[in-house]
CSV table of C-alpha atoms and ligand atoms in Angstrom, one decimal:
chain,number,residue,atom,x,y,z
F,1,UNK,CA,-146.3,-71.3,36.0
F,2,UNK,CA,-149.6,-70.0,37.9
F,3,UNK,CA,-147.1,-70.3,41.6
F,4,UNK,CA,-145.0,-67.3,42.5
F,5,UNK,CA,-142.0,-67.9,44.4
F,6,UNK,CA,-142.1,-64.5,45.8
F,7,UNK,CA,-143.8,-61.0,46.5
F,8,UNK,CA,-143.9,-58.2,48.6
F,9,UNK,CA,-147.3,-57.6,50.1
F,10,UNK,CA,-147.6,-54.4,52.3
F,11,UNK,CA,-145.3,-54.5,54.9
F,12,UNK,CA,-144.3,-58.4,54.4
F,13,UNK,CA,-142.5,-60.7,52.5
F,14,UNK,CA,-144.5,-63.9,51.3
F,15,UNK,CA,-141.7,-66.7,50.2
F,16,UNK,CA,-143.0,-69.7,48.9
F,17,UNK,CA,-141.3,-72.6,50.9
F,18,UNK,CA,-139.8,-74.7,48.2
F,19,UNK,CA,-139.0,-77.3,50.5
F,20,UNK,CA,-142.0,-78.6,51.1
F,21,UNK,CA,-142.7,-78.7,46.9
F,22,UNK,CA,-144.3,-80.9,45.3
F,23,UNK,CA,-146.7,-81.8,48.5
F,24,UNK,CA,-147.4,-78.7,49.6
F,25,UNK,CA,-147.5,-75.5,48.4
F,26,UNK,CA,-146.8,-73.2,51.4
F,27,UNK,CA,-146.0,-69.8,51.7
F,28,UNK,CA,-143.9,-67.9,54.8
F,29,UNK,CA,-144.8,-64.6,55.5
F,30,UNK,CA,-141.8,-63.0,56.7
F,31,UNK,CA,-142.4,-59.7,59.0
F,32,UNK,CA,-139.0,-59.0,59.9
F,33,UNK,CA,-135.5,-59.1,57.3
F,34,UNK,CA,-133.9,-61.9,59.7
F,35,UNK,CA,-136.7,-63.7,58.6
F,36,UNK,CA,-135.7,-63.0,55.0
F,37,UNK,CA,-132.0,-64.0,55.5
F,38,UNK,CA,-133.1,-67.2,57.2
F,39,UNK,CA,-135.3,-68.2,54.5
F,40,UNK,CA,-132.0,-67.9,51.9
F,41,UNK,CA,-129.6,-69.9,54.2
F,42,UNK,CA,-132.2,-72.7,54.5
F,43,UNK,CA,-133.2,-72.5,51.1
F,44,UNK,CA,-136.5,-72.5,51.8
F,45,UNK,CA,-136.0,-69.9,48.7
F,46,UNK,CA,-133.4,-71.2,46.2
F,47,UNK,CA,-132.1,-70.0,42.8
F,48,UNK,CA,-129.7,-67.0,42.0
F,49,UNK,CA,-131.8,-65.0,40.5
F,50,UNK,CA,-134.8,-65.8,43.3
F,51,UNK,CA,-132.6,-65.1,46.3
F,52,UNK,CA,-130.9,-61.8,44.5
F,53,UNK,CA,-134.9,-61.2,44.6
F,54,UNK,CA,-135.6,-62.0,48.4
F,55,UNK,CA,-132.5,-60.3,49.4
F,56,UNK,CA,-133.4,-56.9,47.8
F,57,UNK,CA,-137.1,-57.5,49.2
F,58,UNK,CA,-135.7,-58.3,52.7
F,59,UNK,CA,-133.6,-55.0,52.7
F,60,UNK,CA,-136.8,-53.2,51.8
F,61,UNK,CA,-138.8,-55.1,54.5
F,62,UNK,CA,-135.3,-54.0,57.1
F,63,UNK,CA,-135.9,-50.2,56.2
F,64,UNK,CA,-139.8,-50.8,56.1
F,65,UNK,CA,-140.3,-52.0,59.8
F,66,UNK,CA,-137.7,-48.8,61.1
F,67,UNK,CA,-139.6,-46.9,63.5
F,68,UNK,CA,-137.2,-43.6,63.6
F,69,UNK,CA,-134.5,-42.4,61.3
F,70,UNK,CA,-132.6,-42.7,64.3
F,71,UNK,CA,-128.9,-44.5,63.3
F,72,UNK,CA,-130.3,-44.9,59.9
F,73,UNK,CA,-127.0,-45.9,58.2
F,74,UNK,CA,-125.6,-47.8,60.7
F,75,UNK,CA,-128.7,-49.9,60.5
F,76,UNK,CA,-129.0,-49.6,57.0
F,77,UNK,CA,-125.7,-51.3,56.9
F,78,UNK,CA,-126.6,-53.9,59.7
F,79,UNK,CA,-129.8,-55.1,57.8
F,80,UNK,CA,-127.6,-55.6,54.1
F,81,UNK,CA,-124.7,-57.1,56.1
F,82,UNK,CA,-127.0,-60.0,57.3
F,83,UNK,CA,-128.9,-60.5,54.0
F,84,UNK,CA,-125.1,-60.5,52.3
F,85,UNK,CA,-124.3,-63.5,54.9
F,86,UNK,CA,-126.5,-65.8,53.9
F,87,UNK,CA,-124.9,-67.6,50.6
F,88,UNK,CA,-121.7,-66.8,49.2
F,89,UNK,CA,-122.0,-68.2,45.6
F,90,UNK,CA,-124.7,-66.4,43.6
F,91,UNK,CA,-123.8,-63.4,42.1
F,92,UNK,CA,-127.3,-61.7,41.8
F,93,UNK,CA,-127.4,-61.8,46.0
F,94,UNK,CA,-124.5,-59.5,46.0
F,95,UNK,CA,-125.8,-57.8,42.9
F,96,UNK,CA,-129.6,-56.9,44.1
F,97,UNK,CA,-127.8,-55.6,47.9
F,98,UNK,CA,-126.0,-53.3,45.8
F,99,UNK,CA,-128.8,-52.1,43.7
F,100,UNK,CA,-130.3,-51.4,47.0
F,101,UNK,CA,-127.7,-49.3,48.5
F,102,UNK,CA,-127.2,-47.5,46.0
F,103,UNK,CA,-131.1,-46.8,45.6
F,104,UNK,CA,-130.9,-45.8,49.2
F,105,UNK,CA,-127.8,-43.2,49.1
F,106,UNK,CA,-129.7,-41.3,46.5
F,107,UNK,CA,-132.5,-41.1,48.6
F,108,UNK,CA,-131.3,-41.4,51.9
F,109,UNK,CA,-132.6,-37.7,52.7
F,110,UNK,CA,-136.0,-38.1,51.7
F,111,UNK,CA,-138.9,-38.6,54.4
F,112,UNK,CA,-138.8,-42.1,55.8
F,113,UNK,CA,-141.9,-42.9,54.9
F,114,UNK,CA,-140.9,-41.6,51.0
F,115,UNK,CA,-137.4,-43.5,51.4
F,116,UNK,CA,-139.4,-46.7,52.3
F,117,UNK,CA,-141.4,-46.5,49.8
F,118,UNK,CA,-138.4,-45.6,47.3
F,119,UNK,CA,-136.6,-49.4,48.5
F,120,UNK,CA,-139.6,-51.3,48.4
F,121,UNK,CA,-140.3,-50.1,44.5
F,122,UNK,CA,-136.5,-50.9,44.0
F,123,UNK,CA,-137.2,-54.5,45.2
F,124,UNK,CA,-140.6,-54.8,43.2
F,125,UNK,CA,-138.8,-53.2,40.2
F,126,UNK,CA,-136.2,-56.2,40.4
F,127,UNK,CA,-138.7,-58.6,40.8
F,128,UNK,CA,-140.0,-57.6,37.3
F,129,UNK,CA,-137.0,-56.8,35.4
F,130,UNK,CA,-135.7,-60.0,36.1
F,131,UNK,CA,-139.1,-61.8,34.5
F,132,UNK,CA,-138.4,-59.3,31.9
F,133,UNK,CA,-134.9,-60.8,31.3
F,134,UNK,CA,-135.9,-64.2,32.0
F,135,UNK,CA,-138.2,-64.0,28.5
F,136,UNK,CA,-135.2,-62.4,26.5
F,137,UNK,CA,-133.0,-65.1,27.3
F,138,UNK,CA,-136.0,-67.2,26.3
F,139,UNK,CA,-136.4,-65.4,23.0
F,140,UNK,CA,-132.5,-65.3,22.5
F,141,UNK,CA,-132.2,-69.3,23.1
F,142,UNK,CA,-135.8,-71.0,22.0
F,143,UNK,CA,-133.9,-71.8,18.0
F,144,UNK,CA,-131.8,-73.7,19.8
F,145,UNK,CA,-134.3,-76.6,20.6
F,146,UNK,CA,-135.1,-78.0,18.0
F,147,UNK,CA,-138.4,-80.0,17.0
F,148,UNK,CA,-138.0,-83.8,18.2
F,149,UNK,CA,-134.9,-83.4,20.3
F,150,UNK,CA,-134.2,-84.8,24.1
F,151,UNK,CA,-132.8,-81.9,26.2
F,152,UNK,CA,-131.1,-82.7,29.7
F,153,UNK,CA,-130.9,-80.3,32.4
F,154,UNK,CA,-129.5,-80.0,36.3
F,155,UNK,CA,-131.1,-78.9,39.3
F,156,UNK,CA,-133.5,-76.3,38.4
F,157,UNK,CA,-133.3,-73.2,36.4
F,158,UNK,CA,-136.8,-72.5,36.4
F,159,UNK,CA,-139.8,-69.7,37.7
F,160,UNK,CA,-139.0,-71.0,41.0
F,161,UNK,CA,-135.4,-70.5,40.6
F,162,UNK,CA,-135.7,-66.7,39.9
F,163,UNK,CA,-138.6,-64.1,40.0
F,164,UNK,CA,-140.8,-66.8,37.6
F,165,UNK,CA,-139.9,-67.6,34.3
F,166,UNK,CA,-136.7,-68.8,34.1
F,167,UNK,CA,-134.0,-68.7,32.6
F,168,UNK,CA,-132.7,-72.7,31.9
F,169,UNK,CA,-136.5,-73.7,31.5
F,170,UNK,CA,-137.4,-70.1,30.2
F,171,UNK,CA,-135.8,-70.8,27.0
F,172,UNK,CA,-137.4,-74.6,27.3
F,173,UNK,CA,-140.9,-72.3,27.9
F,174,UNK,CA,-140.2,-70.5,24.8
F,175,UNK,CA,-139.5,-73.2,22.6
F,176,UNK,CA,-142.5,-75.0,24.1
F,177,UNK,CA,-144.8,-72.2,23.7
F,178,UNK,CA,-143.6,-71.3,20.1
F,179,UNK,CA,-145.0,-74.6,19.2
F,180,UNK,CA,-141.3,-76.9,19.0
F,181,UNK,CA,-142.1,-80.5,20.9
F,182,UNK,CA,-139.3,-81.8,22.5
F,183,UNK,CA,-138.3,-83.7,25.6
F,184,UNK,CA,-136.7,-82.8,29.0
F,185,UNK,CA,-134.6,-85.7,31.0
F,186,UNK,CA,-134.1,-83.6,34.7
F,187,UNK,CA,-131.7,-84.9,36.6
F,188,UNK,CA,-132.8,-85.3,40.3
F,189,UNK,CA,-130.0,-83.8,42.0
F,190,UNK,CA,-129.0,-84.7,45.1
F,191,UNK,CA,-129.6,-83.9,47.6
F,192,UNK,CA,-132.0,-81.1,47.8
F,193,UNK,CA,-133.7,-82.6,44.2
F,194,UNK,CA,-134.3,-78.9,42.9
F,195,UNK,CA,-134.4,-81.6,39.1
F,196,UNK,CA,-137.1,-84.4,40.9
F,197,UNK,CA,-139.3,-82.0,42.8
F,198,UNK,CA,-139.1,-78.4,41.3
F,199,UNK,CA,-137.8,-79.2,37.6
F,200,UNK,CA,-140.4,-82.1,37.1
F,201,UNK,CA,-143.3,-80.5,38.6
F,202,UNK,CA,-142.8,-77.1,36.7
F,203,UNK,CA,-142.7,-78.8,33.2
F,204,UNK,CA,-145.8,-81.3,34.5
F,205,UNK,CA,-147.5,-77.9,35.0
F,206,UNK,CA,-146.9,-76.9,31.7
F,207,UNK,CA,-147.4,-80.4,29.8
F,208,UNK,CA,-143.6,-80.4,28.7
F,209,UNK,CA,-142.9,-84.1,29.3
F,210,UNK,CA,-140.2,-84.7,31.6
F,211,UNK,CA,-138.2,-88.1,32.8
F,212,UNK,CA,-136.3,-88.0,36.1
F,213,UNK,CA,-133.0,-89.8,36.1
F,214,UNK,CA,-130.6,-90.3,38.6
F,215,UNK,CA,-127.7,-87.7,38.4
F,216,UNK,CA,-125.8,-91.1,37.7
F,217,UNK,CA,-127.8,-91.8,34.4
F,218,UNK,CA,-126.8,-88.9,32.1
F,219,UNK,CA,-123.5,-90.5,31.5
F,220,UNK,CA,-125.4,-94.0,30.2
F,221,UNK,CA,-128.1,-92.2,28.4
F,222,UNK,CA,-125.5,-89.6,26.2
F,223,UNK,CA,-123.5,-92.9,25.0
F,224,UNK,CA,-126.3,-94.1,24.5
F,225,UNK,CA,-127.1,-91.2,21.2
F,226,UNK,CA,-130.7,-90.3,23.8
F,227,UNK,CA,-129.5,-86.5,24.7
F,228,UNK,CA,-129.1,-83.9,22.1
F,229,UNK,CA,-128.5,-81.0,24.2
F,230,UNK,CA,-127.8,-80.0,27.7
F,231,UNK,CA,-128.8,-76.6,29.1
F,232,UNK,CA,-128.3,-75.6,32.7
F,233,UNK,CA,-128.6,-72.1,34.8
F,234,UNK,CA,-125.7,-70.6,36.5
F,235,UNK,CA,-124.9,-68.8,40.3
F,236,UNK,CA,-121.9,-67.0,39.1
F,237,UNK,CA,-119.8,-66.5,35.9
F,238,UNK,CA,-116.5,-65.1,35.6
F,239,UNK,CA,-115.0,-62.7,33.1
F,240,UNK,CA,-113.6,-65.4,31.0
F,241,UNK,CA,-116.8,-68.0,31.1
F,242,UNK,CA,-116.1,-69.9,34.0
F,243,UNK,CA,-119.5,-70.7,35.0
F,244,UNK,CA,-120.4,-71.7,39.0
F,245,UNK,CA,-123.4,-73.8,39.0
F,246,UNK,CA,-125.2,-77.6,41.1
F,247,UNK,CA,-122.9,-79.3,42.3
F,248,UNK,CA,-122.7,-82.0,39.1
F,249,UNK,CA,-122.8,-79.3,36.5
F,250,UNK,CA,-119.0,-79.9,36.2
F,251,UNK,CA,-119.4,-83.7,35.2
F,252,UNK,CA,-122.1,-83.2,33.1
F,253,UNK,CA,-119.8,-80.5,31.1
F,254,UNK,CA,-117.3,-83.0,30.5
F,255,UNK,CA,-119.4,-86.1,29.7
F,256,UNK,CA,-121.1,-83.8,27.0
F,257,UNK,CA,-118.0,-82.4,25.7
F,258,UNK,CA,-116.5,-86.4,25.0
F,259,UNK,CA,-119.9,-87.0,23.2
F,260,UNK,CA,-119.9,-83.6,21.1
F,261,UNK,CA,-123.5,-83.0,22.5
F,262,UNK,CA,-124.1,-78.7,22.4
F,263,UNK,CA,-123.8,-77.3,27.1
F,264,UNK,CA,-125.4,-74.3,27.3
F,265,UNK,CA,-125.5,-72.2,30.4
F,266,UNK,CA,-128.2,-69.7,30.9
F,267,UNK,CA,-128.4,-67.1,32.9
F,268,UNK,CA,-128.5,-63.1,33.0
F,269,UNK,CA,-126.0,-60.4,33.1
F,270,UNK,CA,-126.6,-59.9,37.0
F,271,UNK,CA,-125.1,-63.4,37.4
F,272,UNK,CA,-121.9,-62.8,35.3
F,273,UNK,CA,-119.1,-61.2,38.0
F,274,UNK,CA,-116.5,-59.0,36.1
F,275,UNK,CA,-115.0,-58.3,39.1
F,276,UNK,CA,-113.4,-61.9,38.8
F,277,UNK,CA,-111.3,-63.0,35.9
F,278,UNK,CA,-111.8,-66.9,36.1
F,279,UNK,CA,-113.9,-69.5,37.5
F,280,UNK,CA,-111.0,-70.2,40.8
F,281,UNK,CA,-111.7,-66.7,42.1
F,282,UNK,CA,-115.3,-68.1,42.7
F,283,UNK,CA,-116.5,-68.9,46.4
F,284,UNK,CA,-118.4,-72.5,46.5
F,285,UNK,CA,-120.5,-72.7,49.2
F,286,UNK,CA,-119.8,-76.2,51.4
F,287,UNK,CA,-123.0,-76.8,53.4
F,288,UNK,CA,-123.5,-79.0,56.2
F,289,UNK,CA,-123.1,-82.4,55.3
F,290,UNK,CA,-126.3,-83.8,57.9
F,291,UNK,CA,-127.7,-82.3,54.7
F,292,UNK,CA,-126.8,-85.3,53.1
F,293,UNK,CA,-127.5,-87.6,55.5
F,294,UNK,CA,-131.4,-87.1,55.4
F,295,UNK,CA,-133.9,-87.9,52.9
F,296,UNK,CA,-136.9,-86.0,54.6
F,297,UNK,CA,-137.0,-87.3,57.9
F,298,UNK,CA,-134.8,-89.9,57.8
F,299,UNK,CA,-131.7,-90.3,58.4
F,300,UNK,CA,-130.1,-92.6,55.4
F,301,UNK,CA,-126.6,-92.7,56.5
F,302,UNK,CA,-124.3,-94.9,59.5
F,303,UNK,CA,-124.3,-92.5,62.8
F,304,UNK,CA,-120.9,-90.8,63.1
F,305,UNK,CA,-119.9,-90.9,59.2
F,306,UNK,CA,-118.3,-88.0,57.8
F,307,UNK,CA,-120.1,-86.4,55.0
F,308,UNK,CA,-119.3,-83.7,52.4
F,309,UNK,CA,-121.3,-81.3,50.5
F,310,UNK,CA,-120.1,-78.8,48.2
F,311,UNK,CA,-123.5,-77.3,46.7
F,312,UNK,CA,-121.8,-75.8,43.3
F,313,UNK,CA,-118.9,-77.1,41.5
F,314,UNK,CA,-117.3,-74.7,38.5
F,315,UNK,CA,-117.1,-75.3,34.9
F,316,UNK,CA,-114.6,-74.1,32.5
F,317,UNK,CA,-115.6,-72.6,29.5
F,318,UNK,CA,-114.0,-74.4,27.4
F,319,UNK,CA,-116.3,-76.5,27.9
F,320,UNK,CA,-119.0,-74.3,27.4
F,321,UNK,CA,-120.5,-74.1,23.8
F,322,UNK,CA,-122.7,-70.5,24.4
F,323,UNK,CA,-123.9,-68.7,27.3
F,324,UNK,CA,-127.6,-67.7,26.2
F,325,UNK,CA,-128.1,-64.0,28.0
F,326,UNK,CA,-130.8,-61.1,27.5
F,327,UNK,CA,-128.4,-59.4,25.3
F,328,UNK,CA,-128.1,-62.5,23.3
F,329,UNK,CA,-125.9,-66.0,22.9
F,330,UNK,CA,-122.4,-65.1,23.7
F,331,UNK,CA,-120.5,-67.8,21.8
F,332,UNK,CA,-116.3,-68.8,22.8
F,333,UNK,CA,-113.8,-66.5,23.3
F,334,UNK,CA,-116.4,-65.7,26.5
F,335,UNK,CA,-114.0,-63.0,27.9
F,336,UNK,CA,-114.1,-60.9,24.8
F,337,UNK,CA,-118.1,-61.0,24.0
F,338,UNK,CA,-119.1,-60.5,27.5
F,339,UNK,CA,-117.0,-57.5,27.9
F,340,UNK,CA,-118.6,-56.1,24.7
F,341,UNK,CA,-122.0,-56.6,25.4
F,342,UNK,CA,-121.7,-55.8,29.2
F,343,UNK,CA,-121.1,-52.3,27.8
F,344,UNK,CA,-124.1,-52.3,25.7
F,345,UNK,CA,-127.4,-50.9,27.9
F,346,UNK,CA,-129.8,-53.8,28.2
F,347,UNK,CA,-131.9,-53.5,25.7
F,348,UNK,CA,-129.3,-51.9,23.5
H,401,LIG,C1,-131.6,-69.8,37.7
H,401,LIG,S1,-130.2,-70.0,38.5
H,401,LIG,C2,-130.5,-71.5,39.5
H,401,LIG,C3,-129.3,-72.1,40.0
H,401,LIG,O1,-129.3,-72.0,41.4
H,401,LIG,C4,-129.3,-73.4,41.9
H,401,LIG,O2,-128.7,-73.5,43.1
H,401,LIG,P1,-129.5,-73.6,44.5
H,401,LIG,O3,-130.8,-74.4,44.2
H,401,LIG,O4,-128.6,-74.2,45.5
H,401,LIG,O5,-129.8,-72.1,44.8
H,401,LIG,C5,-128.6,-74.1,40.8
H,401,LIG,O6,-127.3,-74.0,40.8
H,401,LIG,C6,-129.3,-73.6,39.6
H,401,LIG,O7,-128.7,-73.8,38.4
């Protein structure tokens, strides 16, 4: 996909604003970290992997814009705090802030000119690696679509969901671009439709024919025999599998599992959360539910009705046939295999 979702570009951070997709391709230019932060909260920048990117960048662009070393931890602190505050699901957020503090206490003596250029090459470096990863996991799960099938998939796990690859539709580029010819049914999930407007006009992009279903369809269409395979991305997974994902993700899980049809997650190792042994230990985000109520401009709902949006739900991995990562396809029991390989270096 030619559109980048995000760089660093001396001194700023450009963030394309996926709201305004497929109409307009728009970029902000954010000059201060708050700017950053606020572009995550209102997903003008959506996607684990992508805001794991933006926050990194936007703790870069904090330490970037300092004029003195003058309360330099305290403020240090003060710019990750805020980034850390703006989603509590995706593991790569919290993952990438980390990466950054600890890139900055092994520099934090330098210069400040050296140390700023130390954080914003720690961002950049992010940026990459996860594009990098994105084509493993497309390597490690392109035989898995095979020629002639119908592949489903939620929300979107695409370039615009992480630095610009993907990891969902990475290994759907992979297959694509190894010469396999298949089809995609996105679901257009509600109500930000990451599947209608980001999923559709990636594969458009890259002549991968698409459908768009309502999220109410998939059901119909796998009793139907007309889905061979579902493959989705993830936010966070647990130790033992339990994989946080689009709200949905949970129902889909289930409807495949009645009709024996193959659910893969993918995602990389900076999404999986060892820290927590199963899928309850994982926050779910609730957003505001005038969220809901709106389709652009217009309010689609009575005035004064409650509404309520959870944006992830969590899947059990039971229900879970593989879990396609850069270090390979982790197959069931999860909690064994993901301890193994999380040992192994990345390219080990
Ligand atoms: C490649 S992970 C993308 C993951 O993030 C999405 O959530 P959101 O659009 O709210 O950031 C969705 O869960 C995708 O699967």
């Amino acid at each position: 996909m030619k559109v980048k979702p995000i760089f660093w570009v001396e001194g700023e951070v450009a963030i394309l604003d996926q709201r305004l997709l497929p109409e307009k391709v728009v970029y902000i230019r954010c000059k201060r970290y708050q700017q950053v932060a606020q572009t995550i909260k209102n997903m003008a920048i959506r996607g684990a992997p992508a805001i794991g990117i933006a926050a990194a960048m936007g703790v870069a662009l904090g330490v970037w814009k300092l004029k003195s070393a003058r309360r330099l931890e305290e403020r240090f602190q003060k710019i990750c705090q805020t980034l850390t505050n703006t989603r509590p699901t995706a593991h790569n957020l919290f993952w990438a802030i980390e990466r950054m503090k600890k890139r900055f206490y092994s520099h934090k003596n330098s210069s400040l000119p050296e140390l700023k250029r130390y954080l914003q090459k720690e961002a950049e470096n992010i940026l990459e690696e996860d594009i990098a990863t994105n084509r493993k996991i497309g390597e490690n799960g392109k035989r898995l679509i095979k020629a002639g099938i119908t592949v489903l998939t939620h929300c979107n796990a695409g370039a615009l969901a992480t630095g610009g690859y993907g990891t969902a539709l990475g290994v759907l580029r992979a297959a694509w671009e190894s010469g396999v010819r298949f089809k995609v049914i996105a679901d257009e999930t509600r109500p930000y439709l990451q599947g209608a407007r980001l999923t559709a006009w990636e594969l458009q992009q890259e002549g991968i024919p698409v459908t768009i279903i309502t999220d109410s369809t998939a059901g119909y269409l796998m009793a139907q025999g007309k889905i061979n395979l579902v493959i989705v991305g993830a936010d966070r997974i647990a130790a033992n599998g339990d994989t946080a994902n689009k709200i949905g993700t949970y129902s889909l899980a289930i409807l495949a599992k009645h009709h024996n049809i193959p659910f893969y997650v993918a995602a990389p190792f900076s999404t999986i959360d060892l820290n927590i042994a199963n899928g309850q230990q994982i926050p779910i985000e609730k957003r505001p539910g005038k969220e809901l109520a709106y389709l652009g401009k217009k309010c689609i709902y009575p005035q004064g009705v409650n509404a309520l949006y959870y944006a992830f739900d969590v899947t059990p991995a039971r229900y879970i046939t593989g879990i396609i990562t850069e270090k390979g396809v982790i197959e069931p029991p999860f909690k064994k295999a993901i301890n193994r390989l999380s040992r192994r270096r990345q390219n080990g």
